[in-house]
Amino acid sequence: MKYRKKPVEIEAIQFDYEKWVYMRHTAYPMVNGDVAPDGGMMATNPVIKTLEGDMKVSDGDYIIKGIHGEFYPCKPDIFEETYEPSGAQVDGKLLAKELAKPIKNELDKRSRYAQRRKGFS
Protein backbone atom coordinates (compact mmCIF):
# COMPACT_ATOMS: atom_id res chain seq x y z
CA MET A 1 0.00 0.00 0.00
CA LYS A 2 1.23 3.53 -0.76
CA TYR A 3 0.81 6.54 1.50
CA ARG A 4 0.92 10.25 0.87
CA LYS A 5 1.94 12.88 3.39
CA LYS A 6 -1.01 14.96 4.60
CA PRO A 7 -0.82 18.60 3.54
CA VAL A 8 0.06 20.73 6.53
CA GLU A 9 0.89 24.41 6.80
CA ILE A 10 3.95 25.25 8.90
CA GLU A 11 5.77 28.37 10.04
CA ALA A 12 9.49 28.62 9.29
CA ILE A 13 12.33 31.12 9.35
CA GLN A 14 15.77 30.85 7.83
CA PHE A 15 18.55 30.83 10.41
CA ASP A 16 21.11 33.63 10.11
CA TYR A 17 24.22 32.79 12.14
CA GLU A 18 25.49 36.37 12.40
CA LYS A 19 22.09 37.66 13.50
CA TRP A 20 21.93 34.88 16.11
CA VAL A 21 25.34 35.85 17.52
CA TYR A 22 24.29 39.44 18.08
CA MET A 23 20.59 39.00 18.87
CA ARG A 24 20.25 35.39 20.00
CA HIS A 25 17.82 36.08 22.85
CA THR A 26 15.32 37.95 20.67
CA ALA A 27 15.86 36.85 17.07
CA TYR A 28 15.94 33.09 17.67
CA PRO A 29 14.89 32.34 21.26
CA MET A 30 14.52 28.62 20.46
CA VAL A 31 18.24 28.30 19.54
CA ASN A 32 20.69 27.65 22.38
CA GLY A 33 24.47 28.00 22.45
CA ASP A 34 27.27 30.14 23.83
CA VAL A 35 29.11 32.96 22.11
CA ALA A 36 32.84 33.53 22.47
CA PRO A 37 33.78 36.00 25.24
CA ASP A 38 34.76 38.66 22.68
CA GLY A 39 31.26 38.46 21.16
CA GLY A 40 32.75 37.47 17.82
CA MET A 41 31.73 34.82 15.32
CA MET A 42 33.42 31.99 17.25
CA ALA A 43 30.21 30.74 18.81
CA THR A 44 29.79 27.14 19.86
CA ASN A 45 27.42 25.06 17.78
CA PRO A 46 23.95 26.55 18.07
CA VAL A 47 21.39 23.85 18.88
CA ILE A 48 17.64 23.44 19.12
CA LYS A 49 16.07 21.14 21.68
CA THR A 50 13.75 18.91 19.64
CA LEU A 51 11.55 15.94 20.47
CA GLU A 52 14.41 13.74 19.25
CA GLY A 53 17.07 15.54 21.34
CA ASP A 54 19.45 18.43 20.63
CA MET A 55 20.00 19.15 16.93
CA LYS A 56 22.71 21.43 15.52
CA VAL A 57 21.62 24.45 13.48
CA SER A 58 23.82 25.76 10.68
CA ASP A 59 23.74 29.08 8.87
CA GLY A 60 21.02 28.98 6.22
CA ASP A 61 19.07 26.12 7.80
CA TYR A 62 15.34 26.64 8.17
CA ILE A 63 13.85 26.49 11.65
CA ILE A 64 10.41 24.91 11.38
CA LYS A 65 7.68 25.23 13.98
CA GLY A 66 5.83 21.93 13.99
CA ILE A 67 2.10 21.36 14.36
CA HIS A 68 2.48 20.84 18.12
CA GLY A 69 4.58 24.00 18.64
CA GLU A 70 7.90 22.16 18.63
CA PHE A 71 10.92 23.47 16.68
CA TYR A 72 13.40 21.62 14.52
CA PRO A 73 16.02 22.53 11.91
CA CYS A 74 15.85 21.57 8.24
CA LYS A 75 18.60 21.83 5.60
CA PRO A 76 17.76 24.37 2.85
CA ASP A 77 17.77 21.82 -0.02
CA ILE A 78 15.40 19.47 1.82
CA PHE A 79 13.18 22.39 2.86
CA GLU A 80 12.88 23.68 -0.72
CA GLU A 81 12.05 20.18 -2.04
CA THR A 82 9.45 19.59 0.67
CA TYR A 83 7.74 22.96 1.19
CA GLU A 84 6.40 25.78 -0.94
CA PRO A 85 4.98 29.15 0.10
CA SER A 86 1.31 28.89 1.02
CA GLY A 87 0.58 32.55 0.46
CA ALA A 88 -0.30 33.06 4.13
CA GLN A 89 1.92 35.54 5.94
CA VAL A 90 2.99 34.95 9.52
CA ASP A 91 2.48 38.65 10.28
CA GLY A 92 -1.25 38.08 9.94
CA LYS A 93 -2.15 40.59 7.20
CA LEU A 94 -3.13 38.00 4.58
CA LEU A 95 -4.59 35.69 7.22
CA ALA A 96 -6.80 38.51 8.50
CA LYS A 97 -8.08 39.13 4.97
CA GLU A 98 -8.83 35.42 4.46
CA LEU A 99 -10.53 35.12 7.84
CA ALA A 100 -12.68 38.17 7.07
CA LYS A 101 -14.31 36.48 4.03
CA PRO A 102 -16.60 34.12 5.99
CA ILE A 103 -17.49 36.96 8.39
CA LYS A 104 -18.42 39.25 5.47
CA ASN A 105 -20.50 36.47 3.89
CA GLU A 106 -22.35 35.92 7.17
CA LEU A 107 -23.06 39.66 7.52
CA ASP A 108 -24.34 39.80 3.92
CA LYS A 109 -26.60 36.81 4.60
CA ARG A 110 -28.01 38.45 7.75
CA SER A 111 -28.59 41.71 5.88
CA ARG A 112 -30.52 39.90 3.11
CA TYR A 113 -32.58 38.07 5.73
CA ALA A 114 -33.40 41.36 7.51
CA GLN A 115 -34.48 42.95 4.22
CA ARG A 116 -36.77 40.02 3.43
CA ARG A 117 -38.31 40.21 6.92
CA LYS A 118 -39.08 43.91 6.37
CA GLY A 119 -41.10 42.98 3.29
CA PHE A 120 -43.40 40.79 5.42
CA SER A 121 -44.12 43.48 8.02
PDB file of C-alpha atoms in Angstrom:
ATOM      1  CA  MET A   1       0.000   0.000   0.000  1.00  0.00           C
ATOM      2  CA  LYS A   2       1.230   3.527  -0.762  1.00  0.00           C
ATOM      3  CA  TYR A   3       0.815   6.536   1.501  1.00  0.00           C
ATOM      4  CA  ARG A   4       0.915  10.253   0.868  1.00  0.00           C
ATOM      5  CA  LYS A   5       1.940  12.882   3.393  1.00  0.00           C
ATOM      6  CA  LYS A   6      -1.013  14.956   4.601  1.00  0.00           C
ATOM      7  CA  PRO A   7      -0.815  18.595   3.544  1.00  0.00           C
ATOM      8  CA  VAL A   8       0.064  20.729   6.531  1.00  0.00           C
ATOM      9  CA  GLU A   9       0.889  24.411   6.796  1.00  0.00           C
ATOM     10  CA  ILE A  10       3.951  25.253   8.902  1.00  0.00           C
ATOM     11  CA  GLU A  11       5.774  28.373  10.037  1.00  0.00           C
ATOM     12  CA  ALA A  12       9.489  28.615   9.289  1.00  0.00           C
ATOM     13  CA  ILE A  13      12.333  31.117   9.354  1.00  0.00           C
ATOM     14  CA  GLN A  14      15.774  30.852   7.826  1.00  0.00           C
ATOM     15  CA  PHE A  15      18.554  30.828  10.411  1.00  0.00           C
ATOM     16  CA  ASP A  16      21.112  33.631  10.109  1.00  0.00           C
ATOM     17  CA  TYR A  17      24.215  32.788  12.137  1.00  0.00           C
ATOM     18  CA  GLU A  18      25.488  36.370  12.399  1.00  0.00           C
ATOM     19  CA  LYS A  19      22.086  37.660  13.501  1.00  0.00           C
ATOM     20  CA  TRP A  20      21.931  34.882  16.112  1.00  0.00           C
ATOM     21  CA  VAL A  21      25.341  35.845  17.525  1.00  0.00           C
ATOM     22  CA  TYR A  22      24.292  39.444  18.080  1.00  0.00           C
ATOM     23  CA  MET A  23      20.588  39.000  18.871  1.00  0.00           C
ATOM     24  CA  ARG A  24      20.254  35.390  20.003  1.00  0.00           C
ATOM     25  CA  HIS A  25      17.818  36.082  22.853  1.00  0.00           C
ATOM     26  CA  THR A  26      15.324  37.955  20.673  1.00  0.00           C
ATOM     27  CA  ALA A  27      15.864  36.850  17.073  1.00  0.00           C
ATOM     28  CA  TYR A  28      15.941  33.088  17.672  1.00  0.00           C
ATOM     29  CA  PRO A  29      14.887  32.339  21.260  1.00  0.00           C
ATOM     30  CA  MET A  30      14.523  28.621  20.461  1.00  0.00           C
ATOM     31  CA  VAL A  31      18.243  28.296  19.543  1.00  0.00           C
ATOM     32  CA  ASN A  32      20.695  27.650  22.375  1.00  0.00           C
ATOM     33  CA  GLY A  33      24.472  28.002  22.454  1.00  0.00           C
ATOM     34  CA  ASP A  34      27.274  30.136  23.829  1.00  0.00           C
ATOM     35  CA  VAL A  35      29.108  32.962  22.108  1.00  0.00           C
ATOM     36  CA  ALA A  36      32.841  33.530  22.466  1.00  0.00           C
ATOM     37  CA  PRO A  37      33.778  36.001  25.239  1.00  0.00           C
ATOM     38  CA  ASP A  38      34.761  38.655  22.678  1.00  0.00           C
ATOM     39  CA  GLY A  39      31.262  38.456  21.159  1.00  0.00           C
ATOM     40  CA  GLY A  40      32.752  37.467  17.819  1.00  0.00           C
ATOM     41  CA  MET A  41      31.731  34.823  15.318  1.00  0.00           C
ATOM     42  CA  MET A  42      33.416  31.990  17.248  1.00  0.00           C
ATOM     43  CA  ALA A  43      30.212  30.737  18.808  1.00  0.00           C
ATOM     44  CA  THR A  44      29.790  27.143  19.861  1.00  0.00           C
ATOM     45  CA  ASN A  45      27.418  25.058  17.783  1.00  0.00           C
ATOM     46  CA  PRO A  46      23.946  26.547  18.066  1.00  0.00           C
ATOM     47  CA  VAL A  47      21.394  23.852  18.876  1.00  0.00           C
ATOM     48  CA  ILE A  48      17.640  23.441  19.119  1.00  0.00           C
ATOM     49  CA  LYS A  49      16.069  21.145  21.680  1.00  0.00           C
ATOM     50  CA  THR A  50      13.745  18.911  19.641  1.00  0.00           C
ATOM     51  CA  LEU A  51      11.545  15.945  20.473  1.00  0.00           C
ATOM     52  CA  GLU A  52      14.409  13.738  19.253  1.00  0.00           C
ATOM     53  CA  GLY A  53      17.073  15.538  21.343  1.00  0.00           C
ATOM     54  CA  ASP A  54      19.447  18.432  20.634  1.00  0.00           C
ATOM     55  CA  MET A  55      19.997  19.154  16.932  1.00  0.00           C
ATOM     56  CA  LYS A  56      22.708  21.430  15.521  1.00  0.00           C
ATOM     57  CA  VAL A  57      21.618  24.452  13.478  1.00  0.00           C
ATOM     58  CA  SER A  58      23.817  25.762  10.676  1.00  0.00           C
ATOM     59  CA  ASP A  59      23.740  29.081   8.871  1.00  0.00           C
ATOM     60  CA  GLY A  60      21.016  28.983   6.222  1.00  0.00           C
ATOM     61  CA  ASP A  61      19.066  26.121   7.805  1.00  0.00           C
ATOM     62  CA  TYR A  62      15.336  26.642   8.168  1.00  0.00           C
ATOM     63  CA  ILE A  63      13.845  26.488  11.646  1.00  0.00           C
ATOM     64  CA  ILE A  64      10.414  24.912  11.383  1.00  0.00           C
ATOM     65  CA  LYS A  65       7.684  25.228  13.977  1.00  0.00           C
ATOM     66  CA  GLY A  66       5.828  21.926  13.992  1.00  0.00           C
ATOM     67  CA  ILE A  67       2.104  21.363  14.358  1.00  0.00           C
ATOM     68  CA  HIS A  68       2.475  20.845  18.123  1.00  0.00           C
ATOM     69  CA  GLY A  69       4.579  24.004  18.644  1.00  0.00           C
ATOM     70  CA  GLU A  70       7.900  22.162  18.628  1.00  0.00           C
ATOM     71  CA  PHE A  71      10.916  23.469  16.676  1.00  0.00           C
ATOM     72  CA  TYR A  72      13.395  21.619  14.515  1.00  0.00           C
ATOM     73  CA  PRO A  73      16.023  22.533  11.908  1.00  0.00           C
ATOM     74  CA  CYS A  74      15.852  21.565   8.239  1.00  0.00           C
ATOM     75  CA  LYS A  75      18.596  21.831   5.598  1.00  0.00           C
ATOM     76  CA  PRO A  76      17.757  24.365   2.848  1.00  0.00           C
ATOM     77  CA  ASP A  77      17.773  21.823  -0.016  1.00  0.00           C
ATOM     78  CA  ILE A  78      15.397  19.468   1.818  1.00  0.00           C
ATOM     79  CA  PHE A  79      13.179  22.387   2.859  1.00  0.00           C
ATOM     80  CA  GLU A  80      12.879  23.679  -0.715  1.00  0.00           C
ATOM     81  CA  GLU A  81      12.047  20.181  -2.042  1.00  0.00           C
ATOM     82  CA  THR A  82       9.447  19.594   0.668  1.00  0.00           C
ATOM     83  CA  TYR A  83       7.741  22.961   1.192  1.00  0.00           C
ATOM     84  CA  GLU A  84       6.403  25.779  -0.942  1.00  0.00           C
ATOM     85  CA  PRO A  85       4.976  29.147   0.102  1.00  0.00           C
ATOM     86  CA  SER A  86       1.307  28.892   1.020  1.00  0.00           C
ATOM     87  CA  GLY A  87       0.577  32.548   0.456  1.00  0.00           C
ATOM     88  CA  ALA A  88      -0.296  33.059   4.129  1.00  0.00           C
ATOM     89  CA  GLN A  89       1.924  35.535   5.936  1.00  0.00           C
ATOM     90  CA  VAL A  90       2.991  34.950   9.519  1.00  0.00           C
ATOM     91  CA  ASP A  91       2.481  38.651  10.284  1.00  0.00           C
ATOM     92  CA  GLY A  92      -1.252  38.079   9.936  1.00  0.00           C
ATOM     93  CA  LYS A  93      -2.154  40.594   7.198  1.00  0.00           C
ATOM     94  CA  LEU A  94      -3.127  37.999   4.583  1.00  0.00           C
ATOM     95  CA  LEU A  95      -4.592  35.695   7.221  1.00  0.00           C
ATOM     96  CA  ALA A  96      -6.803  38.508   8.496  1.00  0.00           C
ATOM     97  CA  LYS A  97      -8.075  39.133   4.967  1.00  0.00           C
ATOM     98  CA  GLU A  98      -8.832  35.422   4.458  1.00  0.00           C
ATOM     99  CA  LEU A  99     -10.531  35.118   7.837  1.00  0.00           C
ATOM    100  CA  ALA A 100     -12.679  38.167   7.073  1.00  0.00           C
ATOM    101  CA  LYS A 101     -14.308  36.482   4.026  1.00  0.00           C
ATOM    102  CA  PRO A 102     -16.602  34.124   5.991  1.00  0.00           C
ATOM    103  CA  ILE A 103     -17.493  36.956   8.386  1.00  0.00           C
ATOM    104  CA  LYS A 104     -18.422  39.248   5.469  1.00  0.00           C
ATOM    105  CA  ASN A 105     -20.501  36.468   3.893  1.00  0.00           C
ATOM    106  CA  GLU A 106     -22.346  35.920   7.175  1.00  0.00           C
ATOM    107  CA  LEU A 107     -23.056  39.662   7.524  1.00  0.00           C
ATOM    108  CA  ASP A 108     -24.337  39.801   3.918  1.00  0.00           C
ATOM    109  CA  LYS A 109     -26.602  36.806   4.601  1.00  0.00           C
ATOM    110  CA  ARG A 110     -28.015  38.447   7.751  1.00  0.00           C
ATOM    111  CA  SER A 111     -28.593  41.711   5.875  1.00  0.00           C
ATOM    112  CA  ARG A 112     -30.518  39.900   3.111  1.00  0.00           C
ATOM    113  CA  TYR A 113     -32.583  38.066   5.733  1.00  0.00           C
ATOM    114  CA  ALA A 114     -33.402  41.362   7.514  1.00  0.00           C
ATOM    115  CA  GLN A 115     -34.479  42.953   4.221  1.00  0.00           C
ATOM    116  CA  ARG A 116     -36.773  40.019   3.431  1.00  0.00           C
ATOM    117  CA  ARG A 117     -38.312  40.208   6.922  1.00  0.00           C
ATOM    118  CA  LYS A 118     -39.081  43.910   6.374  1.00  0.00           C
ATOM    119  CA  GLY A 119     -41.099  42.982   3.287  1.00  0.00           C
ATOM    120  CA  PHE A 120     -43.399  40.791   5.417  1.00  0.00           C
ATOM    121  CA  SER A 121     -44.118  43.485   8.024  1.00  0.00           C
TER     122      SER A 121
END
